[in-house]
Short mmCIF file of C-alpha atoms in Angstrom, two decimals:
data_model
loop_
_atom_site.label_atom_id
_atom_site.label_comp_id
_atom_site.label_asym_id
_atom_site.label_seq_id
_atom_site.Cartn_x
_atom_site.Cartn_y
_atom_site.Cartn_z
CA UNK A 1 6.38 21.01 18.25
CA UNK A 2 8.35 21.03 15.01
CA UNK A 3 6.59 22.43 11.96
CA UNK A 4 7.61 19.24 10.15
CA UNK A 5 5.11 17.35 12.31
CA UNK A 6 2.38 19.13 10.36
CA UNK A 7 3.99 19.63 6.96
CA UNK A 8 5.39 16.16 6.27
CA UNK A 9 2.22 14.15 7.04
CA UNK A 10 0.21 16.63 4.98
CA UNK A 11 2.54 16.29 2.02
CA UNK A 12 2.52 12.50 2.41
CA UNK A 13 -1.27 12.38 2.45
CA UNK A 14 -1.60 14.57 -0.64
CA UNK A 15 1.03 12.57 -2.52
CA UNK A 16 -0.58 9.31 -1.45
CA UNK A 17 -3.92 10.61 -2.74
CA UNK A 18 -2.60 10.66 -6.30
CA UNK A 19 -4.10 7.48 -7.72
CA UNK A 20 -1.55 6.02 -10.11
CA UNK A 21 -4.07 3.47 -11.37
CA UNK A 22 -6.60 6.10 -12.38
CA UNK A 23 -4.02 8.45 -13.91
CA UNK A 24 -2.29 5.65 -15.83
CA UNK A 25 -5.61 4.28 -17.08
CA UNK A 26 -6.66 7.69 -18.37
CA UNK A 27 -3.30 8.24 -20.09
CA UNK A 28 -3.45 4.84 -21.77
CA UNK A 29 -7.12 5.03 -22.72
CA UNK A 30 -8.18 2.21 -20.42
CA UNK A 31 -11.42 1.84 -18.46
CA UNK A 32 -11.62 3.57 -15.10
CA UNK A 33 -10.45 0.84 -12.65
CA UNK A 34 -12.99 2.05 -10.10
CA UNK A 35 -15.82 1.05 -12.43
CA UNK A 36 -14.40 -1.96 -14.25
CA UNK A 37 -12.96 -5.32 -13.29
CA UNK A 38 -12.83 -5.72 -9.53
CA UNK A 39 -13.51 -2.02 -9.01
CA UNK A 40 -10.23 -1.55 -7.17
CA UNK A 41 -7.81 1.14 -8.44
CA UNK A 42 -4.69 -0.96 -7.97
CA UNK A 43 -2.04 -2.73 -10.01
CA UNK A 44 -3.75 -6.14 -10.05
CA UNK A 45 -6.99 -4.77 -11.47
CA UNK A 46 -5.13 -2.59 -13.96
CA UNK A 47 -3.25 -5.73 -15.08
CA UNK A 48 -6.58 -7.38 -15.87
CA UNK A 49 -7.92 -4.32 -17.66
CA UNK A 50 -4.89 -3.08 -19.55
CA UNK A 51 -2.01 -5.53 -19.41
CA UNK A 52 1.50 -5.53 -18.04
CA UNK A 53 2.63 -2.05 -19.10
CA UNK A 54 -0.22 -0.30 -17.31
CA UNK A 55 0.18 -2.55 -14.27
CA UNK A 56 3.91 -1.87 -13.98
CA UNK A 57 3.35 1.90 -14.20
CA UNK A 58 0.70 1.64 -11.50
CA UNK A 59 2.85 -0.55 -9.28
CA UNK A 60 5.92 1.69 -9.50
CA UNK A 61 3.87 4.82 -8.89
CA UNK A 62 2.13 3.34 -5.86
CA UNK A 63 5.40 2.16 -4.33
CA UNK A 64 7.12 5.52 -4.89
CA UNK A 65 4.35 7.61 -3.38
CA UNK A 66 4.76 5.58 -0.20
CA UNK A 67 8.55 5.63 -0.19
CA UNK A 68 9.28 9.25 -1.19
CA UNK A 69 7.64 10.98 1.83
CA UNK A 70 9.40 8.62 4.22
CA UNK A 71 12.78 9.14 2.56
CA UNK A 72 12.20 12.90 2.72
CA UNK A 73 11.29 12.75 6.40
CA UNK A 74 14.34 10.65 7.26
CA UNK A 75 16.65 12.91 5.24
CA UNK A 76 15.45 15.89 7.27
CA UNK A 77 16.39 14.11 10.50
CA UNK A 78 12.99 14.53 12.14
CA UNK A 79 11.91 12.59 15.22
CA UNK A 80 11.04 8.91 14.61
CA UNK A 81 7.40 9.47 15.54
CA UNK A 82 7.11 12.08 12.77
CA UNK A 83 8.51 9.53 10.33
CA UNK A 84 5.89 7.04 11.53
CA UNK A 85 3.03 9.53 11.18
CA UNK A 86 4.28 10.59 7.74
CA UNK A 87 4.45 6.96 6.63
CA UNK A 88 0.93 6.30 7.88
CA UNK A 89 -0.41 9.43 6.16
CA UNK A 90 0.92 8.25 2.78
CA UNK A 91 -0.96 4.96 3.14
CA UNK A 92 -4.15 6.65 4.31
CA UNK A 93 -3.92 9.00 1.32
CA UNK A 94 -3.75 6.06 -1.07
CA UNK A 95 -6.71 4.30 0.51
CA UNK A 96 -8.81 7.44 1.09
CA UNK A 97 -7.64 9.93 -1.58
CA UNK A 98 -8.91 13.47 -1.30
CA UNK A 99 -8.77 13.92 -5.10
CA UNK A 100 -11.00 10.94 -5.89
CA UNK A 101 -13.85 11.23 -3.37
CA UNK A 102 -11.92 9.17 -0.82
CA UNK A 103 -12.26 6.03 -2.88
CA UNK A 104 -8.80 4.55 -3.31
CA UNK A 105 -6.95 1.29 -3.57
CA UNK A 106 -6.24 -1.38 -1.00
CA UNK A 107 -2.77 -0.08 -0.17
CA UNK A 108 -0.49 -3.06 -0.70
CA UNK A 109 2.10 -1.46 -3.00
CA UNK A 110 2.08 1.84 -1.11
CA UNK A 111 2.55 0.02 2.19
CA UNK A 112 5.47 -1.86 0.65
CA UNK A 113 7.03 1.44 -0.39
CA UNK A 114 6.55 2.90 3.07
CA UNK A 115 7.99 -0.09 4.92
CA UNK A 116 10.91 -0.51 2.53
CA UNK A 117 11.88 3.15 2.99
CA UNK A 118 11.87 2.63 6.77
CA UNK A 119 13.56 -0.75 6.76
CA UNK A 120 14.84 -2.14 3.44
CA UNK A 121 15.48 -5.58 4.93
CA UNK A 122 11.87 -5.91 6.06
CA UNK A 123 10.69 -4.57 2.72
CA UNK A 124 12.70 -7.15 0.81
CA UNK A 125 11.39 -9.89 3.08
CA UNK A 126 7.78 -8.83 2.56
CA UNK A 127 8.25 -8.70 -1.20
CA UNK A 128 9.69 -12.21 -1.03
CA UNK A 129 6.71 -13.45 0.96
CA UNK A 130 4.30 -11.89 -1.52
CA UNK A 131 6.08 -13.42 -4.51
CA UNK A 132 6.27 -16.92 -3.04
CA UNK A 133 2.60 -17.01 -2.02
CA UNK A 134 1.49 -15.45 -5.33
CA UNK A 135 3.52 -17.91 -7.40
CA UNK A 136 2.41 -20.95 -5.42
CA UNK A 137 -1.29 -20.17 -4.95
CA UNK A 138 -1.91 -17.62 -7.78
CA UNK A 139 -3.97 -15.33 -5.56
CA UNK A 140 -2.77 -11.73 -5.30
CA UNK A 141 -5.05 -11.09 -2.33
CA UNK A 142 -3.78 -14.12 -0.39
CA UNK A 143 -0.20 -12.99 -1.00
CA UNK A 144 -1.05 -9.51 0.26
CA UNK A 145 -2.84 -10.84 3.34
CA UNK A 146 0.05 -13.15 4.21
CA UNK A 147 2.57 -10.33 3.88
CA UNK A 148 0.36 -8.01 5.94
CA UNK A 149 0.17 -10.49 8.81
CA UNK A 150 3.94 -11.04 8.71
CA UNK A 151 4.84 -7.35 8.38
CA UNK A 152 4.82 -6.19 12.03
CA UNK A 153 6.86 -9.17 13.18
CA UNK A 154 9.36 -8.92 10.34
CA UNK A 155 9.74 -5.20 11.00
CA UNK A 156 10.37 -5.80 14.71
CA UNK A 157 12.81 -8.64 14.04
CA UNK A 158 14.98 -6.62 11.66
CA UNK A 159 14.99 -3.17 13.27
CA UNK A 160 17.63 -2.11 15.78
CA UNK A 161 16.13 1.18 17.02
CA UNK A 162 12.64 2.39 17.91
CA UNK A 163 11.31 -1.13 17.53
CA UNK A 164 8.16 -0.56 19.58
CA UNK A 165 7.12 2.55 17.65
CA UNK A 166 7.48 0.99 14.24
CA UNK A 167 5.97 -2.32 15.35
CA UNK A 168 2.81 -0.47 16.40
CA UNK A 169 2.81 1.61 13.21
CA UNK A 170 3.18 -1.49 11.04
CA UNK A 171 0.56 -3.39 13.01
CA UNK A 172 -1.94 -0.57 12.45
CA UNK A 173 -1.10 -0.50 8.75
CA UNK A 174 -1.57 -4.27 8.56
CA UNK A 175 -4.93 -4.02 10.29
CA UNK A 176 -6.02 -1.41 7.75
CA UNK A 177 -4.88 -3.63 4.87
CA UNK A 178 -6.78 -6.59 6.29
CA UNK A 179 -9.90 -4.43 6.63
CA UNK A 180 -9.59 -3.27 3.03
CA UNK A 181 -9.30 -6.90 1.91
CA UNK A 182 -12.37 -8.12 3.81
CA UNK A 183 -14.28 -8.86 0.58
CA UNK A 184 -11.29 -10.81 -0.72
CA UNK A 185 -11.19 -12.81 2.50
CA UNK A 186 -14.85 -13.73 2.03
CA UNK A 187 -14.20 -14.71 -1.60
CA UNK A 188 -11.17 -16.81 -0.65
CA UNK A 189 -13.16 -18.68 1.98
CA UNK A 190 -16.00 -19.24 -0.50
CA UNK A 191 -13.68 -20.27 -3.34
CA UNK A 192 -14.77 -17.33 -5.52
CA UNK A 193 -11.54 -15.29 -5.58
CA UNK A 194 -10.06 -14.62 -9.03
CA UNK A 195 -6.59 -16.01 -9.63
CA UNK A 196 -3.71 -14.03 -11.13
CA UNK A 197 -3.77 -14.27 -14.92
CA UNK A 198 -7.51 -14.80 -15.26
#
């Protein structure tokens, strides 16, 4: 087995474990997003706690730490399954970061970075879905859930090679995102979910 099968997922996990929300909040003198607001170290909570600048930094960082390992893996010409494992490791690192006691974010932006690096068309489509749902309903979580459900099918519809592999990978990622949003699902059903801008 190629050494890259061990190295690339490890690098992806460690990079994914870097919590942009926590680092940005410390740099900007904001409250720790794990202990303030919704308690989630992600761009939406940072937006509530620190405004647009902090949220944009968090968003860009979370997307890049998903995309960079995948771009690196693809540039090295490794087997598609290694790319898939590397992509998954980046997302797992974000959600369960080794540097922050395995308490991370919900993975939406990092998943977008991962999927866009694999298939830019699917990534653009998922971003479009998120934006439309967010603008219409004003719920970040609902937009994320909608995009997560659509992701495996959009990935399969727009890929030309290794469709089965990346459909399964994306479906597993989507399942993890849905699991991480289980409290949001309960709040949406109960009418208690906070809208964007509040």
